[in-house]
XYZ file of N, CA and C in Angstrom:
543
model
N -1.858 -16.893 0.489
C -3.510 -16.511 0.580
C -3.988 -16.680 1.865
N -3.030 -17.987 2.790
C -2.761 -19.289 3.785
C -3.014 -18.193 5.191
N -3.243 -18.017 6.046
C -3.598 -17.689 7.567
C -1.876 -18.374 8.147
N -1.518 -17.465 9.081
C -0.408 -18.109 9.554
C -0.212 -19.125 10.080
N -1.582 -19.724 11.040
C -1.407 -20.833 11.735
C -1.743 -22.017 10.614
N -1.813 -22.181 8.905
C -0.749 -22.642 8.709
C 0.457 -22.982 8.188
N 1.437 -22.558 8.797
C 2.481 -22.921 8.237
C 3.165 -23.037 9.723
N 4.383 -24.077 9.233
C 5.397 -25.064 9.859
C 6.828 -24.863 9.094
N 7.240 -24.251 10.304
C 8.499 -24.195 10.200
C 9.746 -25.409 11.627
N 10.798 -25.735 10.747
C 11.241 -26.900 11.039
C 12.208 -26.657 11.338
N 12.602 -26.250 13.242
C 13.504 -26.270 13.796
C 15.152 -26.770 14.493
N 15.698 -26.535 13.908
C 16.673 -27.163 13.843
C 17.788 -27.333 15.554
N 17.981 -27.946 17.014
C 17.843 -27.961 17.150
C 20.005 -27.957 17.996
N 20.167 -27.766 18.516
C 21.762 -27.162 18.798
C 21.948 -28.809 18.605
N 21.453 -30.392 19.321
C 22.027 -31.546 19.293
C 20.923 -31.961 17.844
N 20.664 -31.604 17.187
C 20.177 -32.498 16.067
C 18.627 -32.212 16.139
N 18.295 -32.446 17.136
C 16.860 -32.575 16.800
C 16.284 -31.274 15.591
N 14.561 -31.998 16.260
C 14.078 -31.222 15.662
C 12.855 -30.831 16.217
N 12.008 -29.304 15.850
C 11.162 -29.263 16.722
C 10.609 -28.581 15.476
N 9.113 -28.509 15.288
C 7.766 -27.796 14.555
C 7.329 -27.127 15.111
N 7.576 -25.489 14.155
C 6.708 -25.121 15.145
C 5.398 -24.115 13.970
N 4.302 -23.957 14.953
C 3.378 -23.024 14.062
C 3.669 -21.179 13.502
N 3.385 -21.479 13.015
C 3.410 -19.617 12.495
C 2.700 -19.232 13.269
N 3.096 -17.831 13.334
C 2.011 -16.483 14.095
C 3.498 -16.346 14.159
N 3.349 -14.758 14.944
C 4.165 -13.678 15.453
C 5.786 -13.454 15.858
N 5.537 -15.069 16.578
C 6.682 -15.502 16.853
C 7.990 -16.152 16.030
N 6.846 -17.117 15.414
C 6.886 -17.903 14.212
C 7.653 -17.301 13.036
N 6.979 -15.755 12.756
C 7.609 -15.894 11.218
C 9.071 -15.040 12.057
N 9.104 -14.438 12.628
C 10.094 -13.727 13.512
C 11.166 -15.115 12.940
N 10.937 -16.561 13.149
C 12.431 -17.130 13.383
C 12.202 -17.092 11.912
N 10.744 -17.222 10.494
C 10.959 -17.461 9.603
C 12.155 -16.667 8.513
N 11.650 -15.183 9.218
C 13.042 -13.618 8.365
C 13.981 -14.452 9.211
N 14.002 -14.865 10.376
C 16.002 -14.522 10.398
C 16.020 -15.137 9.898
N 16.020 -16.567 9.624
C 16.231 -18.123 9.113
C 16.235 -17.223 7.117
N 15.600 -17.024 7.216
C 15.399 -16.832 5.108
C 16.556 -15.412 4.693
N 17.040 -14.544 6.132
C 17.489 -13.721 5.730
C 16.905 -12.654 4.619
N 15.669 -12.182 5.450
C 14.712 -11.209 4.836
C 15.273 -10.143 4.708
N 15.646 -9.057 4.334
C 15.986 -7.766 3.995
C 16.757 -6.998 5.500
N 18.267 -8.643 5.257
C 19.576 -7.662 5.982
C 19.854 -6.783 4.893
N 20.461 -5.976 6.580
C 21.370 -4.996 6.186
C 20.851 -4.141 4.882
N 19.420 -3.693 5.254
C 18.644 -2.880 3.999
C 18.764 -1.550 4.318
N 18.579 -0.612 3.619
C 18.057 1.131 3.766
C 16.118 1.007 4.083
N 15.746 0.393 3.778
C 14.419 0.009 3.788
C 13.456 0.835 5.173
N 13.246 2.358 4.370
C 12.359 3.519 5.824
C 10.856 2.166 5.830
N 10.807 2.245 5.059
C 9.121 2.419 4.573
C 8.678 1.370 3.697
N 7.427 0.708 3.988
C 6.263 0.102 3.252
C 5.158 0.864 2.754
N 4.848 0.798 1.544
C 3.432 2.039 1.122
C 2.939 0.565 0.730
N 2.095 0.448 1.053
C 0.787 0.172 0.675
C -0.183 0.809 -0.321
N -0.292 -0.148 -1.478
C -1.777 0.396 -2.144
C -2.587 -0.064 -2.488
N -3.722 -0.255 -3.224
C -4.209 -0.693 -3.639
C -4.142 -1.755 -5.288
N -3.321 -1.004 -5.779
C -3.307 -1.695 -7.304
C -1.912 -0.676 -7.576
N -0.763 -1.235 -8.705
C 0.186 -0.602 -9.460
C -0.316 1.025 -10.184
N -1.615 1.370 -10.259
C -2.297 3.037 -11.220
C -2.119 3.942 -9.936
N -2.200 3.699 -8.506
C -2.151 4.197 -7.800
C -0.569 4.221 -7.069
N 0.458 3.339 -7.778
C 1.781 3.616 -7.695
C 2.565 4.922 -8.229
N 1.889 4.821 -9.143
C 2.134 5.900 -10.104
C 1.600 6.616 -10.078
N 0.452 7.034 -10.025
C -0.409 8.328 -9.430
C 0.509 9.348 -8.260
N 0.858 8.423 -7.179
C 1.469 8.923 -5.850
C 2.895 9.117 -6.569
N 3.456 9.123 -7.352
C 5.101 8.991 -7.733
C 4.607 10.278 -8.798
N 4.272 10.470 -9.636
C 3.687 11.321 -10.526
C 3.090 12.434 -9.564
N 1.764 12.850 -8.632
C 2.301 13.762 -7.837
C 2.954 14.935 -7.355
N 4.192 13.466 -6.654
C 4.939 14.117 -5.922
C 5.537 14.550 -6.547
N 6.415 14.290 -7.982
C 6.985 15.121 -9.584
C 6.473 16.102 -9.065
N 5.348 16.494 -9.398
C 4.429 17.821 -10.082
C 4.688 18.207 -8.972
N 4.542 18.161 -7.681
C 4.373 19.194 -6.259
C 5.884 19.448 -6.559
N 6.843 18.512 -6.702
C 8.274 18.786 -6.076
C 8.597 20.185 -7.492
N 8.093 19.287 -8.848
C 8.523 20.657 -9.384
C 8.059 22.235 -9.396
N 6.958 22.146 -9.230
C 5.828 23.700 -8.736
C 6.796 24.289 -7.170
N 8.531 22.968 -6.806
C 8.792 23.751 -6.000
C 8.583 23.487 -4.030
N 7.209 22.451 -3.840
C 7.092 21.936 -2.728
C 8.051 20.907 -2.612
N 7.962 20.996 -1.168
C 8.738 19.877 -0.793
C 8.451 19.007 -0.488
N 8.641 17.961 -1.021
C 7.465 16.756 -1.356
C 9.078 15.817 -1.323
N 8.369 14.468 -0.459
C 10.008 13.220 -1.414
C 9.447 12.782 -2.844
N 11.208 12.728 -2.556
C 10.482 11.703 -4.154
C 11.291 10.300 -4.437
N 9.340 9.758 -4.230
C 9.313 9.091 -4.302
C 9.957 7.372 -4.632
N 9.496 8.433 -6.256
C 10.176 7.840 -7.366
C 11.563 7.269 -6.722
N 12.924 8.456 -6.811
C 13.780 7.959 -6.325
C 14.223 7.092 -5.253
N 13.725 7.138 -3.976
C 13.204 6.393 -3.032
C 13.231 5.464 -2.637
N 12.142 4.449 -4.141
C 12.211 3.340 -4.218
C 13.186 2.818 -4.903
N 13.689 4.053 -6.218
C 15.062 3.174 -6.813
C 16.007 2.480 -5.744
N 16.521 3.783 -4.906
C 17.448 3.989 -3.912
C 17.063 2.379 -2.975
N 16.044 2.539 -2.886
C 15.462 0.709 -2.177
C 15.226 1.495 -0.222
N 14.903 2.804 -0.750
C 14.475 3.569 0.652
C 12.794 2.734 1.276
N 11.916 3.281 0.046
C 10.321 2.476 -0.013
C 10.748 1.340 -0.624
N 9.534 0.372 -0.559
C 8.928 -0.191 -0.714
C 6.601 -0.680 -1.629
N 6.933 0.207 -2.700
C 5.602 -0.134 -2.959
C 5.078 -1.272 -2.784
N 3.244 -1.776 -2.803
C 3.065 -3.152 -2.601
C 1.925 -2.460 -2.900
N 1.150 -3.883 -4.109
C 0.043 -3.603 -4.086
C -1.633 -4.316 -2.788
N -2.172 -3.712 -2.307
C -2.676 -4.786 -1.691
C -4.202 -5.799 -2.782
N -4.419 -5.021 -3.832
C -5.141 -5.500 -4.335
C -6.061 -5.630 -3.970
N -7.004 -4.621 -2.854
C -8.145 -4.708 -3.343
C -9.222 -6.321 -2.001
N -8.799 -6.426 -2.427
C -9.701 -8.167 -2.910
C -9.296 -8.489 -0.751
N -7.466 -8.957 -1.692
C -6.994 -9.527 -0.688
C -6.049 -8.296 0.754
N -6.478 -7.431 1.083
C -6.538 -6.218 1.764
C -6.326 -6.551 3.212
N -7.220 -7.706 3.304
C -6.809 -8.397 4.782
C -5.951 -9.342 4.732
N -4.653 -9.951 4.373
C -4.225 -10.571 4.192
C -2.615 -9.960 4.448
N -2.905 -8.341 4.036
C -1.666 -7.756 4.272
C -1.405 -6.813 5.660
N -2.944 -7.106 6.588
C -2.788 -6.164 7.148
C -2.005 -6.822 8.914
N -1.012 -8.120 8.100
C 0.019 -8.059 9.356
C 1.345 -8.948 8.899
N 1.494 -9.565 7.123
C 2.034 -10.065 6.522
C 2.979 -9.600 6.305
N 3.376 -7.745 6.599
C 5.384 -7.502 6.819
C 5.702 -7.594 7.883
N 4.580 -7.729 9.292
C 4.947 -7.552 10.327
C 6.382 -7.464 11.353
N 6.531 -8.931 10.590
C 7.732 -9.459 11.102
C 9.042 -9.170 10.565
N 8.820 -7.916 9.873
C 9.943 -7.012 9.005
C 10.426 -6.053 9.800
N 10.205 -5.583 10.520
C 9.651 -4.503 12.022
C 10.356 -3.697 11.077
N 9.898 -2.682 9.978
C 9.562 -1.661 9.606
C 8.525 -1.320 9.634
N 8.534 0.111 8.806
C 7.054 1.275 9.219
C 6.461 0.606 7.947
N 5.039 1.022 7.681
C 4.049 0.652 7.227
C 3.418 2.202 6.992
N 3.071 2.083 5.560
C 1.886 2.482 4.851
C 1.378 2.564 4.204
N -0.660 2.437 4.693
C -1.330 1.802 3.676
C -2.312 2.710 2.874
N -2.556 2.692 1.513
C -3.853 3.869 1.484
C -5.112 2.995 0.416
N -5.473 2.878 1.441
C -7.372 2.166 0.300
C -8.170 3.449 -0.065
N -8.647 2.233 -1.351
C -10.325 3.889 -1.740
C -10.600 3.349 -0.455
N -11.779 4.732 -0.785
C -13.104 4.230 0.449
C -14.494 3.829 0.294
N -14.416 4.242 -1.303
C -15.318 2.832 -2.292
C -16.137 3.403 -1.810
N -17.060 4.049 -0.498
C -18.219 4.011 -0.354
C -18.136 5.440 0.474
N -19.759 6.154 -0.331
C -20.079 7.480 0.670
C -20.518 7.178 2.186
N -20.386 8.492 2.281
C -20.597 8.803 3.737
C -21.940 9.334 3.418
N -22.370 8.956 4.442
C -22.366 8.396 6.014
C -21.971 6.572 6.218
N -21.798 6.103 5.220
C -20.910 4.838 5.125
C -19.713 4.523 5.666
N -19.478 4.014 6.026
C -17.376 3.775 6.968
C -16.730 3.242 5.527
N -15.959 3.306 5.601
C -15.447 3.377 3.914
C -15.408 1.630 3.942
N -15.086 0.581 3.109
C -15.041 -0.063 2.580
C -14.572 -0.848 3.639
N -13.125 -0.690 3.839
C -12.520 -1.081 4.313
C -11.640 -0.553 5.235
N -13.127 -0.800 6.737
C -12.705 0.431 7.342
C -12.165 -0.473 8.574
N -12.012 -1.847 8.832
C -12.152 -2.788 9.387
C -10.080 -3.569 9.887
N -10.029 -3.496 8.498
C -8.550 -3.770 7.747
C -7.949 -2.409 8.188
N -7.802 -1.372 8.202
C -7.628 0.367 8.951
C -7.288 -0.194 10.118
N -8.255 -0.061 10.857
C -8.124 -0.211 12.259
C -7.452 -1.362 12.229
N -6.805 -2.513 11.818
C -6.070 -3.373 12.325
C -4.268 -3.215 11.939
N -4.188 -2.438 10.857
C -3.231 -1.825 10.948
C -3.018 -1.101 11.503
N -3.940 0.669 11.958
C -4.108 1.028 12.621
C -3.044 0.790 13.762
N -3.317 -0.425 14.797
C -3.133 -1.025 15.416
C -2.333 -0.692 15.883
N -0.684 -1.623 15.053
C 0.340 -2.142 15.096
C 0.893 -0.545 15.509
N 2.237 -0.913 15.782
C 3.591 0.033 16.149
C 4.308 0.590 14.792
N 4.043 1.937 14.565
C 4.804 2.270 13.822
C 4.288 1.845 12.227
N 3.056 1.652 12.218
C 1.737 0.931 10.959
C 0.264 2.777 11.128
N 0.241 3.147 9.844
C -0.465 4.186 9.617
C -1.446 3.428 8.385
N -2.450 3.618 8.285
C -3.057 2.965 7.478
C -5.153 4.478 7.317
N -4.557 4.528 6.079
C -6.264 5.556 5.937
C -6.716 4.755 4.305
N -7.577 5.842 4.407
C -8.116 5.652 2.837
C -8.694 7.352 2.909
N -8.680 7.431 1.269
C -9.236 8.526 0.494
C -10.030 8.859 1.095
N -10.463 10.266 1.157
C -12.665 11.125 1.586
C -12.925 10.771 -0.206
N -12.720 10.414 -0.812
C -12.888 10.891 -2.843
C -13.130 8.377 -2.614
N -13.927 8.293 -3.851
C -14.181 6.799 -4.196
C -13.194 6.371 -4.511
N -12.479 6.824 -5.260
C -11.094 6.278 -5.080
C -9.546 7.091 -5.313
N -8.191 7.455 -5.474
C -7.755 8.492 -5.983
C -7.706 8.579 -7.440
N -8.577 8.269 -8.158
C -8.734 8.666 -9.137
C -9.884 9.853 -9.544
N -10.614 10.114 -8.250
C -10.968 11.459 -7.705
C -11.004 12.481 -8.102
N -9.206 12.336 -7.036
C -8.870 13.991 -7.162
C -7.824 14.774 -8.327
N -7.853 14.038 -9.240
C -6.934 14.467 -10.537
C -8.833 15.290 -10.968
N -8.105 16.101 -12.049
C -8.581 17.418 -12.484
C -8.189 17.537 -13.357
N -10.211 17.631 -13.968
C -10.540 17.755 -15.382
C -9.592 17.797 -16.454
N -8.281 19.513 -16.196
C -7.953 19.985 -16.786
C -6.710 19.031 -17.488
N -6.246 18.009 -15.998
C -5.078 17.291 -16.526
C -5.542 15.907 -17.277
N -6.969 15.476 -16.894
C -7.086 14.387 -17.624
C -6.678 14.402 -19.146
N -7.627 16.016 -19.500
C -7.771 16.812 -21.413
C -6.771 16.316 -21.697
N -5.297 17.119 -20.136
C -3.987 17.665 -21.415
C -3.215 16.178 -21.226
N -3.582 14.920 -20.765
C -3.038 13.418 -20.624
C -3.007 12.656 -21.831
N -5.265 12.959 -22.105
C -5.228 12.293 -23.101
C -5.171 13.038 -24.441
N -4.957 14.243 -24.663
C -4.835 15.214 -25.647
C -3.512 15.102 -26.130
N -2.229 14.848 -25.327
C -1.019 13.922 -25.342
C -0.556 12.986 -25.874
N -1.824 11.734 -26.148
C -2.289 11.038 -27.178
C -2.824 10.726 -28.422
N -3.069 12.418 -28.674
C -4.235 12.740 -29.827
C -6.017 12.200 -29.594
N -6.084 12.160 -28.391
C -7.298 11.856 -28.127
C -7.570 13.109 -27.498
N -8.696 13.627 -28.333
C -9.892 14.936 -27.743
C -11.090 14.621 -26.813
N -10.739 14.861 -25.601
C -11.871 14.398 -24.446
C -12.498 15.857 -24.641
N -14.306 16.220 -24.543
C -15.357 16.955 -24.090
C -15.691 16.502 -22.682
N -15.114 17.196 -21.887
C -15.398 16.658 -20.347
C -15.553 18.100 -19.533
N -16.454 18.912 -18.860
C -16.963 19.515 -18.385
C -16.534 20.437 -17.377
N -16.261 19.466 -16.966
C -16.422 19.622 -15.738
C -15.564 18.859 -14.415
N -15.315 18.788 -13.541
C -14.638 17.934 -12.441
C -15.390 17.059 -12.346
N -14.628 15.873 -11.577
C -15.676 14.996 -11.163
C -15.926 15.239 -9.553
N -17.034 13.897 -9.388
C -17.879 14.742 -8.243
C -16.564 13.697 -7.486
N -16.796 13.302 -6.294
C -16.072 12.661 -5.317
C -16.487 10.730 -5.181
N -18.046 10.642 -5.567
C -17.961 9.089 -5.771
C -18.866 9.119 -7.398
N -17.789 9.444 -8.386
C -18.433 8.990 -9.152
C -17.055 8.299 -10.024
N -17.151 7.117 -10.767
C -16.074 6.100 -11.379
C -15.887 6.806 -12.192
N -14.443 7.381 -12.194
C -14.272 7.983 -12.688
C -12.626 7.269 -13.692
N -12.462 5.885 -13.859
C -11.711 5.564 -14.478
C -12.817 4.997 -15.041
N -13.835 4.782 -14.718
C -14.937 4.532 -16.246
C -15.283 5.355 -17.456
């Protein structure tokens, strides 16, 4: 979680002299090149979400939609084939990711929970704006408190029923209910 300005790169010149470069966008590209970060790969997109449950949610919803005949990407297969890479933003470490992947020169999609109800701005509005300012990057937040608020009560009841747990949920959750709780 260090800022780029704390990083140092020791560059060996052709005459074997050395220069110490301070981290930043240009130096980070040199870091990536010298380490061979993602050489000759087929990564088409990085997808950042707040936590591991969000990765599973997106993969499962995509699979369900595909099974219903909709033309939706197979996120699970694409991840296994190295075409996309999911990474967790971790809520409190979102700011760290605003430019961390920039040197890899790949498109990015970041999805955050809204956390706050309108008329308040989304909790991570500043972060979203910083990511959206970069070429090839899109950051969005849910329109509800978090991604779990999109689940239908029948899906929740069915999932728990498979585990032998009976739930008494009479209505769908409201957009800003704490569904995990």
